[in-house]
Tab-separated table of C-alpha atoms in Angstrom:
chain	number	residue	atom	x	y	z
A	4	UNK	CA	1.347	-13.375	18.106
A	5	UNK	CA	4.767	-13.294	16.092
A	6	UNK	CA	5.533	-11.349	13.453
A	7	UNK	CA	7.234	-14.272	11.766
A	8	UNK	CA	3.645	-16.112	12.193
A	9	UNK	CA	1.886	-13.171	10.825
A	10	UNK	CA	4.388	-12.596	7.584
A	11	UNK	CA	4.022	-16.133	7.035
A	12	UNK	CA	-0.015	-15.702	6.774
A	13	UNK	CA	-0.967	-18.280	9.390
A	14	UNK	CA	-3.911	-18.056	11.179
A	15	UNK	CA	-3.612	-16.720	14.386
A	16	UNK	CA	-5.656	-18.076	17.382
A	17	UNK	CA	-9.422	-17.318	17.089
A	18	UNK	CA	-8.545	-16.742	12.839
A	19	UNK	CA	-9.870	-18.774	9.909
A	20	UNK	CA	-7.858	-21.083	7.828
A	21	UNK	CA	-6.374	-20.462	4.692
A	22	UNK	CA	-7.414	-23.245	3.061
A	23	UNK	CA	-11.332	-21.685	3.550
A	24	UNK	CA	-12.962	-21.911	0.687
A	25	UNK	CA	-13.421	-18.140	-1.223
A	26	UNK	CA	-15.883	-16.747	-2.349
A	27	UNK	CA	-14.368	-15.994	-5.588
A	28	UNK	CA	-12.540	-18.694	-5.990
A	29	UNK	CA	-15.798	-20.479	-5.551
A	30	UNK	CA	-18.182	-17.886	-8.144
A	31	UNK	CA	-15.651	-16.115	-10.112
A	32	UNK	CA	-16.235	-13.471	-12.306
A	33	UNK	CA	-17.067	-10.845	-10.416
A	34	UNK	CA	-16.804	-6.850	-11.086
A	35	UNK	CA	-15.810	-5.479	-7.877
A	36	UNK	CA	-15.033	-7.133	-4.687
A	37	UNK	CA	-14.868	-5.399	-1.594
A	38	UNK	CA	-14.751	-7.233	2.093
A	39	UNK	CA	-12.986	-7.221	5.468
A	40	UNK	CA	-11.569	-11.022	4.624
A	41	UNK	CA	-10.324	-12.309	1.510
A	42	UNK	CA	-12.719	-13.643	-0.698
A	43	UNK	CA	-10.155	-14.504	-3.637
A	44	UNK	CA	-6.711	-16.876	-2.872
A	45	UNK	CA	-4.897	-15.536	-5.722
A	46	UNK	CA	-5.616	-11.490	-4.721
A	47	UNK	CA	-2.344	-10.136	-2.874
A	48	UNK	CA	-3.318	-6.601	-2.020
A	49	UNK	CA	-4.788	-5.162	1.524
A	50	UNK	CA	-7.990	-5.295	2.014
A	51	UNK	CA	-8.802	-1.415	3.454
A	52	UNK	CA	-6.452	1.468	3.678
A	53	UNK	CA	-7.594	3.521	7.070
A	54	UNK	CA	-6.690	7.117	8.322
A	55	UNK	CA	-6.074	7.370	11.991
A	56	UNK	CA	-7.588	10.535	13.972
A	57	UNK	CA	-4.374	10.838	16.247
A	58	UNK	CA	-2.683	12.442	12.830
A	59	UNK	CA	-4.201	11.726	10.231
A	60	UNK	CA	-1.362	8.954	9.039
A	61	UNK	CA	-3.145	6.472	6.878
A	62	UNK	CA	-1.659	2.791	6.339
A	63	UNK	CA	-2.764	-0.462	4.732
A	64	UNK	CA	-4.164	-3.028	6.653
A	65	UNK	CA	-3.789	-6.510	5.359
A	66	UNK	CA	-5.010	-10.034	6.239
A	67	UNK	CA	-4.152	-12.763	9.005
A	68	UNK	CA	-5.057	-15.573	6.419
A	69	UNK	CA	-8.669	-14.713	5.239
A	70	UNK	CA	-9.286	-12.208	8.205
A	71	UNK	CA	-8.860	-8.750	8.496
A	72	UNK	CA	-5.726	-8.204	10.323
A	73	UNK	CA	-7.134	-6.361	13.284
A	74	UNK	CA	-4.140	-6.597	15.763
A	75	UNK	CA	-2.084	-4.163	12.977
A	76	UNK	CA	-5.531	-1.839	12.592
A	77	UNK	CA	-5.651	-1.513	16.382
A	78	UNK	CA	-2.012	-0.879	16.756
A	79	UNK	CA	-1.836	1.623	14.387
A	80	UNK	CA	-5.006	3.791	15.601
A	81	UNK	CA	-4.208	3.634	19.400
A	82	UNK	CA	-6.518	4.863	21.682
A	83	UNK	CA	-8.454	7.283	18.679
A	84	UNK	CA	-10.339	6.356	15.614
A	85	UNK	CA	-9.813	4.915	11.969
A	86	UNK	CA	-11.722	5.346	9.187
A	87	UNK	CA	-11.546	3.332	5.579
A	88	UNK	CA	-9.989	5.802	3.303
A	89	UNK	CA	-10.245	3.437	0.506
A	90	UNK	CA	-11.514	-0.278	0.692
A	91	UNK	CA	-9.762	-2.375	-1.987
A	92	UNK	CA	-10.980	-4.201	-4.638
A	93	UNK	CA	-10.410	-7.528	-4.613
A	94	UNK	CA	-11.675	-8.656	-7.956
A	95	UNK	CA	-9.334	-8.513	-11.298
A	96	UNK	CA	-10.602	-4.837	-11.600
A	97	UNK	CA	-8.844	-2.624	-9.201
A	98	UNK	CA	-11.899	-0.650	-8.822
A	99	UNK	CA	-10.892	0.939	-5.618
A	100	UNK	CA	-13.476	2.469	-3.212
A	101	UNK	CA	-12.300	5.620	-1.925
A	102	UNK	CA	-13.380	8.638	-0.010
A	103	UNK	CA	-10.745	11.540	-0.007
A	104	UNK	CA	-12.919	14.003	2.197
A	105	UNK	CA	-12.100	12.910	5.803
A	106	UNK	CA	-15.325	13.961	7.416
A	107	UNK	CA	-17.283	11.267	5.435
A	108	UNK	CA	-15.347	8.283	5.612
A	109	UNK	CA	-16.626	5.318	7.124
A	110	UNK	CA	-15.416	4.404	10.602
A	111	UNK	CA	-13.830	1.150	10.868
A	112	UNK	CA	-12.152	2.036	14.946
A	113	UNK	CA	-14.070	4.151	17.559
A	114	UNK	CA	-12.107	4.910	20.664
A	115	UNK	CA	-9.264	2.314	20.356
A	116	UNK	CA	-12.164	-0.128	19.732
A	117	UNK	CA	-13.232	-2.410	16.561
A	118	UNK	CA	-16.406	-1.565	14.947
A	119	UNK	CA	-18.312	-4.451	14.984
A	120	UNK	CA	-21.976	-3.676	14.798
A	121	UNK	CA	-23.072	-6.046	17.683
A	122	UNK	CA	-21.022	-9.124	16.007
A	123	UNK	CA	-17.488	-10.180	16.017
A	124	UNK	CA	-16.356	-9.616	12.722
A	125	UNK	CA	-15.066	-5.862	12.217
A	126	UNK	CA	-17.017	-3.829	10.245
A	127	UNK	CA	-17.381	-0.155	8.661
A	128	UNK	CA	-19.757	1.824	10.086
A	129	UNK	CA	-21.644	4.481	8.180
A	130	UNK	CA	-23.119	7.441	9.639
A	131	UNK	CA	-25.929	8.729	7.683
A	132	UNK	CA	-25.612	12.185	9.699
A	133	UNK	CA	-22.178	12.766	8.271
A	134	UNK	CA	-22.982	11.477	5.017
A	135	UNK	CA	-20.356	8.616	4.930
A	136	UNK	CA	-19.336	6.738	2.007
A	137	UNK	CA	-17.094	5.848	-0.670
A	138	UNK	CA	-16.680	6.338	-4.052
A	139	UNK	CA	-16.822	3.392	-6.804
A	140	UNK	CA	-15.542	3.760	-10.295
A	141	UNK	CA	-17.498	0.696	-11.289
A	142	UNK	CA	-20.868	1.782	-13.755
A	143	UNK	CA	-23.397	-0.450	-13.818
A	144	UNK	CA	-24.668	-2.433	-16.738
A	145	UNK	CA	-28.334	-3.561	-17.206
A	146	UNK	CA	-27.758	-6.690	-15.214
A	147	UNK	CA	-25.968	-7.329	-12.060
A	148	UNK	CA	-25.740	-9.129	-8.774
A	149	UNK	CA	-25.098	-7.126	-5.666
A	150	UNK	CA	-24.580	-9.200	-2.182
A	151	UNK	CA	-24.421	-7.089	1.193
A	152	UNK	CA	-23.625	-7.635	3.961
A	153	UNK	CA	-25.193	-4.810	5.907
A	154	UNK	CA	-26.745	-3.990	9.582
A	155	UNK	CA	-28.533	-1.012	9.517
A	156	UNK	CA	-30.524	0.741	12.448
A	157	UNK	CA	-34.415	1.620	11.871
A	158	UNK	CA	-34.662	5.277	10.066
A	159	UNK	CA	-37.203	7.391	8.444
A	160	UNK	CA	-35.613	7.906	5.414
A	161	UNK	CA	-34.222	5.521	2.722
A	162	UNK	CA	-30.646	4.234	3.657
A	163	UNK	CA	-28.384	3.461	0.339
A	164	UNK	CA	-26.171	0.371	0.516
A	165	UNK	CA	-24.960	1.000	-2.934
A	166	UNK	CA	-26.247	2.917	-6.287
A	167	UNK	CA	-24.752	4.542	-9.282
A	168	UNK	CA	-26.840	7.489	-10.503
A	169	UNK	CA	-27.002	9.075	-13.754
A	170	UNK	CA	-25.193	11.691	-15.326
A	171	UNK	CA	-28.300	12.730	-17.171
A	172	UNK	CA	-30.627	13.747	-14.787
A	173	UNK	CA	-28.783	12.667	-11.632
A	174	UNK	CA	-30.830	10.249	-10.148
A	175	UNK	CA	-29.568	6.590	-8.473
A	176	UNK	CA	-30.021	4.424	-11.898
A	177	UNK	CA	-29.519	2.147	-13.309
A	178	UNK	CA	-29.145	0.497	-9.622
A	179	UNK	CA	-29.980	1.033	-6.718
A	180	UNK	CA	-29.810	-1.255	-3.629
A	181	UNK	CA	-31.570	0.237	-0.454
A	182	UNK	CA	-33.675	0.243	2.664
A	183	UNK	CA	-36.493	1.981	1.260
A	184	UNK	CA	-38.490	4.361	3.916
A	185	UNK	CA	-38.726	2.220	6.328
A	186	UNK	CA	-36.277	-0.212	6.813
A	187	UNK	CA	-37.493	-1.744	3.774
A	188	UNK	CA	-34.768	-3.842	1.504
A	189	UNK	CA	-35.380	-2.490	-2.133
A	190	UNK	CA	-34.106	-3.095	-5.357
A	191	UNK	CA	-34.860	0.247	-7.396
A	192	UNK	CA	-34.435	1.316	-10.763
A	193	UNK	CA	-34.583	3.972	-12.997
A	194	UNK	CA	-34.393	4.904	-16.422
A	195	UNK	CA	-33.203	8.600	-17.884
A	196	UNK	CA	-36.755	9.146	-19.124
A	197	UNK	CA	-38.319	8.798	-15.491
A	198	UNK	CA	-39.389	5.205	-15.708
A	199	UNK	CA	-39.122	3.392	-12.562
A	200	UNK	CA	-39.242	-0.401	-11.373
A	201	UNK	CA	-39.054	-1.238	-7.797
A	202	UNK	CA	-38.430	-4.702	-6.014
A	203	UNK	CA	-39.453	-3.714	-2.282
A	204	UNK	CA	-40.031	-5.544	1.010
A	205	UNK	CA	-43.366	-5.544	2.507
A	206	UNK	CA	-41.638	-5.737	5.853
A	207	UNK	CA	-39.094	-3.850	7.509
A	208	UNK	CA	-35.823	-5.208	8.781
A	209	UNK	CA	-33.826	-3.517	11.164
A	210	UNK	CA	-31.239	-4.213	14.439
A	211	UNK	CA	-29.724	-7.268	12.826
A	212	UNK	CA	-26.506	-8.411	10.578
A	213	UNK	CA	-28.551	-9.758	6.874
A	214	UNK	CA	-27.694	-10.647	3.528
A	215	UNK	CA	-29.119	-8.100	1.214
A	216	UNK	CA	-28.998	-9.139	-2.728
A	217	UNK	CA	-29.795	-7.246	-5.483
A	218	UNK	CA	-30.591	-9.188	-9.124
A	219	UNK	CA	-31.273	-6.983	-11.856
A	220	UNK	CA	-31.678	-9.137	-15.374
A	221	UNK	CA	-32.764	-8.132	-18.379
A	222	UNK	CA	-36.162	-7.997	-19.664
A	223	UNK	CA	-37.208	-10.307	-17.048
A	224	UNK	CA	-37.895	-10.079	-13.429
A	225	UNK	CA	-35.188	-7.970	-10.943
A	226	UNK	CA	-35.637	-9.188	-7.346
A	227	UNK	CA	-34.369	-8.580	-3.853
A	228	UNK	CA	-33.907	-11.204	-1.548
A	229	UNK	CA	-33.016	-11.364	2.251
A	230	UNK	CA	-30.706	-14.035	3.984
A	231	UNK	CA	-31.074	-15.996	0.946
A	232	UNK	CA	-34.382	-15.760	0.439
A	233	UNK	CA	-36.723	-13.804	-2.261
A	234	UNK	CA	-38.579	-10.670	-0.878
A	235	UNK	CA	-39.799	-9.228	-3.680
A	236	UNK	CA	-39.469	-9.103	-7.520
A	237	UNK	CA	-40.105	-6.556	-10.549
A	238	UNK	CA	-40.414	-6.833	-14.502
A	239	UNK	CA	-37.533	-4.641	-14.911
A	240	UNK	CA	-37.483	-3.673	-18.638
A	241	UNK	CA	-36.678	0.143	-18.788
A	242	UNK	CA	-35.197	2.386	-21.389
A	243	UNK	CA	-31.149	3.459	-21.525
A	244	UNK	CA	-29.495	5.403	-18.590
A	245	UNK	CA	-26.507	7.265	-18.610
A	246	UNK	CA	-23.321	6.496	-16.918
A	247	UNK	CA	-23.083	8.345	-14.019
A	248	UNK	CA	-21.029	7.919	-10.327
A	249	UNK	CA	-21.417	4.663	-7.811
A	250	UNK	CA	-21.532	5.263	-4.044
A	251	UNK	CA	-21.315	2.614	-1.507
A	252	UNK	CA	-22.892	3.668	1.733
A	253	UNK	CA	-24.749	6.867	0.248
A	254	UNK	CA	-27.426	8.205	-2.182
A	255	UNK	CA	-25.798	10.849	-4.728
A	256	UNK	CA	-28.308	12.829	-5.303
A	257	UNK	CA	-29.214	13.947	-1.332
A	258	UNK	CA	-26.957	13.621	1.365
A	259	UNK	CA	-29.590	12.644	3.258
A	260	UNK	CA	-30.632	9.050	2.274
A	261	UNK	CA	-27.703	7.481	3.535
A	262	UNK	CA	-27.005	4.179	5.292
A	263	UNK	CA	-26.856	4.220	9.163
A	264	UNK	CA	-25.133	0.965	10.154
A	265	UNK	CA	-22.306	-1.199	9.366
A	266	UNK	CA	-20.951	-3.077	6.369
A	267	UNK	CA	-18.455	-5.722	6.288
A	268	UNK	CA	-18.690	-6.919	2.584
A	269	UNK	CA	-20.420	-5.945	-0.800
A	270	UNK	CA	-19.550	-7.910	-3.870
A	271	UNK	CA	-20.760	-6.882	-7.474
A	272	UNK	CA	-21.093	-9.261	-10.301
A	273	UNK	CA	-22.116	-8.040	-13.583
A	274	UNK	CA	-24.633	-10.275	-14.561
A	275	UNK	CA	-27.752	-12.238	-13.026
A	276	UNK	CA	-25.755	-15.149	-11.562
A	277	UNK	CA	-27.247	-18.413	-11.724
A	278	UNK	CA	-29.628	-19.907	-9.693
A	279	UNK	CA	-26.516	-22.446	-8.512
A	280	UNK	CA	-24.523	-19.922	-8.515
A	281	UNK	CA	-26.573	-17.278	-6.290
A	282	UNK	CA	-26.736	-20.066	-3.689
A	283	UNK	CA	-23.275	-20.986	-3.197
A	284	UNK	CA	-22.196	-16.827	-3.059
A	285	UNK	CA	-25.434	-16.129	-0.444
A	286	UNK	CA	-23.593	-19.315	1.377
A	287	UNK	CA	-20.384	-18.811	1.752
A	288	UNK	CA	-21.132	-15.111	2.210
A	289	UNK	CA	-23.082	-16.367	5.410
A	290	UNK	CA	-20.894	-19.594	6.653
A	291	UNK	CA	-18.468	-16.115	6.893
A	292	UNK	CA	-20.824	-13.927	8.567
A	293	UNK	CA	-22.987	-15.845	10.466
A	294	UNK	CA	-26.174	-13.965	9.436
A	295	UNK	CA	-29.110	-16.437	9.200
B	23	UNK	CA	-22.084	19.636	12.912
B	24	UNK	CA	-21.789	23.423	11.688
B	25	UNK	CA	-22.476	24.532	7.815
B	26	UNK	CA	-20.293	27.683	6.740
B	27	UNK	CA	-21.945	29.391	3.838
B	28	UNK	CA	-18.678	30.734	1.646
B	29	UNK	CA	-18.064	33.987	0.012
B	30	UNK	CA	-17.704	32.655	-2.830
B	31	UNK	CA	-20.907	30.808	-4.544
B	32	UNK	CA	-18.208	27.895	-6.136
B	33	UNK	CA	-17.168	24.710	-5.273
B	34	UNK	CA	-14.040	24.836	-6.761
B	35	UNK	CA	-14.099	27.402	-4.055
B	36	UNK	CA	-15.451	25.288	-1.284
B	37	UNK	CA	-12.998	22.383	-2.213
B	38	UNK	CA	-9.794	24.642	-2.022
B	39	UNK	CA	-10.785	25.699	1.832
B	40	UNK	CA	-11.774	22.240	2.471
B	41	UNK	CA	-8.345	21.266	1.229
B	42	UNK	CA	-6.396	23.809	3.097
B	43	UNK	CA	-7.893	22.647	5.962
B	44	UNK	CA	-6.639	19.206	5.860
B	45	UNK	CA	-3.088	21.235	4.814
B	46	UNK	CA	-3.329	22.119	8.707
B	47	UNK	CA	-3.307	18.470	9.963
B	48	UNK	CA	-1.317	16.504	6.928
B	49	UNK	CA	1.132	19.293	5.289
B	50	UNK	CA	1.726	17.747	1.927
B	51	UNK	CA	5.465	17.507	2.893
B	52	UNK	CA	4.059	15.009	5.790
B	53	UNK	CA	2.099	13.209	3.250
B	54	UNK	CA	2.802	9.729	1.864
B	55	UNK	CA	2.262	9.273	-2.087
B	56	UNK	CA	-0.265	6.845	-1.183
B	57	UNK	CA	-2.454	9.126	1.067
B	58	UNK	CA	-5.846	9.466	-0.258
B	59	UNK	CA	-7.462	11.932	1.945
B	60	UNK	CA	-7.382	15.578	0.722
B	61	UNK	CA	-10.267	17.490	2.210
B	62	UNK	CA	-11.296	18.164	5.396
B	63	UNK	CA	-14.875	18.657	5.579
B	64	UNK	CA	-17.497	18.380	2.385
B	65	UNK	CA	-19.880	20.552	1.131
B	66	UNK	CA	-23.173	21.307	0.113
B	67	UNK	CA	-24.545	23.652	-3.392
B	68	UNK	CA	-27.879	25.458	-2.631
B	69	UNK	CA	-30.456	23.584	-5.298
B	70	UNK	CA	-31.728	27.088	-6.101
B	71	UNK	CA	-29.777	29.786	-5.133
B	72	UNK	CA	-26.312	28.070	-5.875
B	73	UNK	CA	-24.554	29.393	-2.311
B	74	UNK	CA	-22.113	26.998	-1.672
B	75	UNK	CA	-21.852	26.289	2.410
B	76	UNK	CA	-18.475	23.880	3.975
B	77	UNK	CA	-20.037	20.980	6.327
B	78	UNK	CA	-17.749	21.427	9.352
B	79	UNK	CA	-17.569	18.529	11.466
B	80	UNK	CA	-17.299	18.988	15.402
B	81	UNK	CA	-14.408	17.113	15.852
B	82	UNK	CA	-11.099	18.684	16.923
B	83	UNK	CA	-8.338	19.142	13.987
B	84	UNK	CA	-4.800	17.613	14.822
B	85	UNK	CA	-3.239	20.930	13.619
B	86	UNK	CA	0.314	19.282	12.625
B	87	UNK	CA	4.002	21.258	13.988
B	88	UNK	CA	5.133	22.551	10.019
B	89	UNK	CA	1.597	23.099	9.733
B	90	UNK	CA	1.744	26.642	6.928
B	91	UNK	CA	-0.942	29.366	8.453
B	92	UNK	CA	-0.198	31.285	5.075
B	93	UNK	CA	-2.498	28.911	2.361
B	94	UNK	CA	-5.850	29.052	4.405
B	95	UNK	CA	-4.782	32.742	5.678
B	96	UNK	CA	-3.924	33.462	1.373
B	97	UNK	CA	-7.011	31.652	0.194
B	98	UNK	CA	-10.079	33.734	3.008
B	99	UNK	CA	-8.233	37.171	2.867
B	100	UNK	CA	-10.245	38.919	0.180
B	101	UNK	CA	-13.131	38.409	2.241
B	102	UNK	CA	-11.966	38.970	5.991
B	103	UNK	CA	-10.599	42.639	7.347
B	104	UNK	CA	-6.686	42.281	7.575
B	105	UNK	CA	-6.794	41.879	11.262
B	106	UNK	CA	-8.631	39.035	11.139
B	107	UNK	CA	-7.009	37.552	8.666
B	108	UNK	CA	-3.227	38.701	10.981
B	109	UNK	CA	-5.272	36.603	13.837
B	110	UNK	CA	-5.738	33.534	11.599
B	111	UNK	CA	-2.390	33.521	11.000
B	112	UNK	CA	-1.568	33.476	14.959
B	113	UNK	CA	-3.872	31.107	15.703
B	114	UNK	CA	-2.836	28.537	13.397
B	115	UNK	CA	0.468	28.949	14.293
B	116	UNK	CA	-0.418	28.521	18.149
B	117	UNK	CA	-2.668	25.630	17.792
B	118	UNK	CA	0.361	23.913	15.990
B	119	UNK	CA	1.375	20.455	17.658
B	120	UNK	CA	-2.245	20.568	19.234
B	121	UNK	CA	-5.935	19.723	18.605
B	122	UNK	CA	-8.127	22.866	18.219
B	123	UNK	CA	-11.648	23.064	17.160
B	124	UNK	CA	-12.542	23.774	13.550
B	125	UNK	CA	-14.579	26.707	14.259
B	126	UNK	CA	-11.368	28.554	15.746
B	127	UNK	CA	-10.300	28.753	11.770
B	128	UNK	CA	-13.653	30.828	11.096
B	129	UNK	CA	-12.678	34.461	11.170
B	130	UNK	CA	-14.862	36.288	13.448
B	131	UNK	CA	-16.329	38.533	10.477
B	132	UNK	CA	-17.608	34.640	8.732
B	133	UNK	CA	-18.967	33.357	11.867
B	134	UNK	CA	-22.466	35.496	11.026
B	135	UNK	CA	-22.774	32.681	8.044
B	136	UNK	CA	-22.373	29.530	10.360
B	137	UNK	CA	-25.675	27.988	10.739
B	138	UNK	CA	-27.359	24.817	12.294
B	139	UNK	CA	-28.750	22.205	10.577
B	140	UNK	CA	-32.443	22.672	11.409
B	141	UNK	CA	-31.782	26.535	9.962
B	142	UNK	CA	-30.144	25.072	6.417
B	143	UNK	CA	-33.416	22.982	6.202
B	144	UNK	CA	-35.425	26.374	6.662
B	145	UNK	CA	-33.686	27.662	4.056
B	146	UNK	CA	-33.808	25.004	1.779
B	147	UNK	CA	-30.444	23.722	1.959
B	148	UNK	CA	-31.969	20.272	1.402
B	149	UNK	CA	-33.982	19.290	-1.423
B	150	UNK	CA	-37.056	16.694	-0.566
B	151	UNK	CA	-35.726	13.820	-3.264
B	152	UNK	CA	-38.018	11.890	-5.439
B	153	UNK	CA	-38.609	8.333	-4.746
B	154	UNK	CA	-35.501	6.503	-4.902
């Protein structure tokens, strides 16, 4: 491949066109935005920022059209490792993910090889044993719309995808979006007085790429759905909560409840999208990732 | 993985080692205003006793060539005989341009706190959460 070819953004052999549609071009509106390909035409930034074990040098790593520029993030970690010292946000908001202790930052290149979690998109592997994750300056509201695209392996404990906990007593609220013990997709929520409301999966998924979403909404019924389709829901009407901290890949308050797998996208609105709306994100999240 | 419990019960504590730690493989000199990591290893507060212990990650540390001994040597000498802390010095100095294993930088007096995982869980390193 050139380097006039890649400055000029066109897709490479194997790489997606330009003229895709995005994701946010297509549902706009959202709070944070954080994939391996570019989900909104007008966004000009990188899409992850990685620190290579050779050195420690970090460097941004860009896009081939929509994708993930992969030759660059290969040619810049060599034969060791990379790991996502900050995944971009690629909404209006700049709300960076970051993770400034090395140890727990999600690998994104193992050995001079793309993580891809058993697919062929690259991907950012968590390791629950070393607690990796990143940091979100996003808060929750009382309604939102969290889409995942997650692959996590069967565990005893609950593996976090993404929650904000409160400063008040410290527990995920007033979202949480999880594989509850085990291997079940969860929506859970919590209130500063100890109220709880949980959307939970009767069955566990494991082994496999899915579409997790999260829809909390206001005084009427919070649901999680899988691969597009409802899996359980909740009457979610609970008292105030206290602005806390937002993880992606970890629970706050135990470093043991994180997620063990890979992640390639995660994409917050801050509202209960539409019914219409809902459909054509879960969609185009999947036409990308192939997942169901 | 190893766990290091500090000296010092304080994470302000904990996060200046961590950080002096990562001083050995990026030097801020070496450092690009952009760079966003900072700290080696994390680390974990006791839920009832408050002891504060560094996570230390098996992995070999790219200790970089202007690598300064003097800021990890400066910020563990209170609690280290001078010897040891001469020999952190020299180590650091001859691991520079190399990979060396983290555990190297625990002075010989600290490495009675290093424990295992399954012995922090005896002790009650981890607290059981609540549901959720």
């Amino acid at each position: 491949m050139s380097v006039s070819l890649l400055r000029l953004g066109i897709a490479a052999s194997g790489a997606r066109s330009t003229a895709a549609p995005l994701l946010l071009d297509l549902v706009a509106g959202a709070a944070i935005a954080h994939s391996l390909r570019k989900v909104r035409s007008a966004y000009a930034g990188s899409a992850i920022r990685v620190r290579r074990s050779s050195d420690n040098a970090e460097a941004d790593i860009g896009f081939v059209g929509i994708d993930l520029d992969t030759a660059s993030l290969l040619a810049f970690a060599g034969s060791g490792s990379a790991f996502v010292v900050t995944w971009y946000d690629q909404s209006t908001n700049a709300q960076h993910a970051t993770q400034t202790t090395a140890a727990s930052q999600p690998r994104i290149v193992n050995a001079g090889a793309l993580e891809v979690g058993g697919a062929s998109l690259g991907a950012l592997r968590f390791l629950a044993a070393s607690n990796h994750h990143l940091s979100s300056p996003y808060l929750f509201g009382t309604a939102a719309t969290v889409l995942a695209s997650v692959h996590n392996l069967t565990r005893s404990a609950a593996a976090t995808v993404i929650a904000e906990r409160s400063a008040t007593n410290g527990f995920p609220s007033p979202f949480q979006l999880d594989f509850a013990p085990t291997d079940r997709p969860r929506l859970f929520l919590r209130s500063d007085d100890g109220a709880t409301a949980s959307a939970v999966s009767a069955v566990s998924y494991f082994g496999a790429w899915l579409l997790l979403t999260g829809v909390r909404e206001v005084g009427t019924t919070s649901r999680v759905r899988r691969n597009a389709s409802q899996l359980s829901s909740v009457n979610a009407t609970l008292g105030a909560t206290t602005a806390g901290a937002t993880q992606i890949g970890a629970h706050i308050r135990s470093t043991t409840n994180g997620l063990d797998g890979w992640m390639r996208e995660v994409i917050v609105y801050p509202s209960a999208l539409s019914s219409a709306d809902l459909a054509t994100a879960e969609a185009n999240m999947n036409a990308y990732g192939g997942m169901y | 993985m190893r766990y290091l419990i500090l000296s010092r019960p304080s994470v302000a504590y904990a996060r200046a080692i961590s950080a002096h730690l990562y001083r050995l493989t990026r030097p801020d000199h070496a450092r690009s205003a952009e760079d966003v990591s900072a700290y080696w290893c994390g680390w974990l507060v006791h839920p009832s006793t408050g002891a504060v212990a560094l996570v230390m990650p098996d992995e070999d540390i790219p200790v970089h060539t202007e690598s300064d001994a003097d800021l990890l040597v400066q910020a563990v000498a209170h609690a280290i005989p001078p010897a040891e802390a001469e020999k952190l010095r020299v180590d650091i100095l001859a691991t520079r341009g190399t990979r060396a294993a983290p555990l190297l930088f625990v002075p010989q007096s600290a490495q009675t706190q290093l424990r295992t995982h399954s012995q922090m869980e005896a002790d009650g390193w981890f607290a059981t959460p609540a549901e959720g």
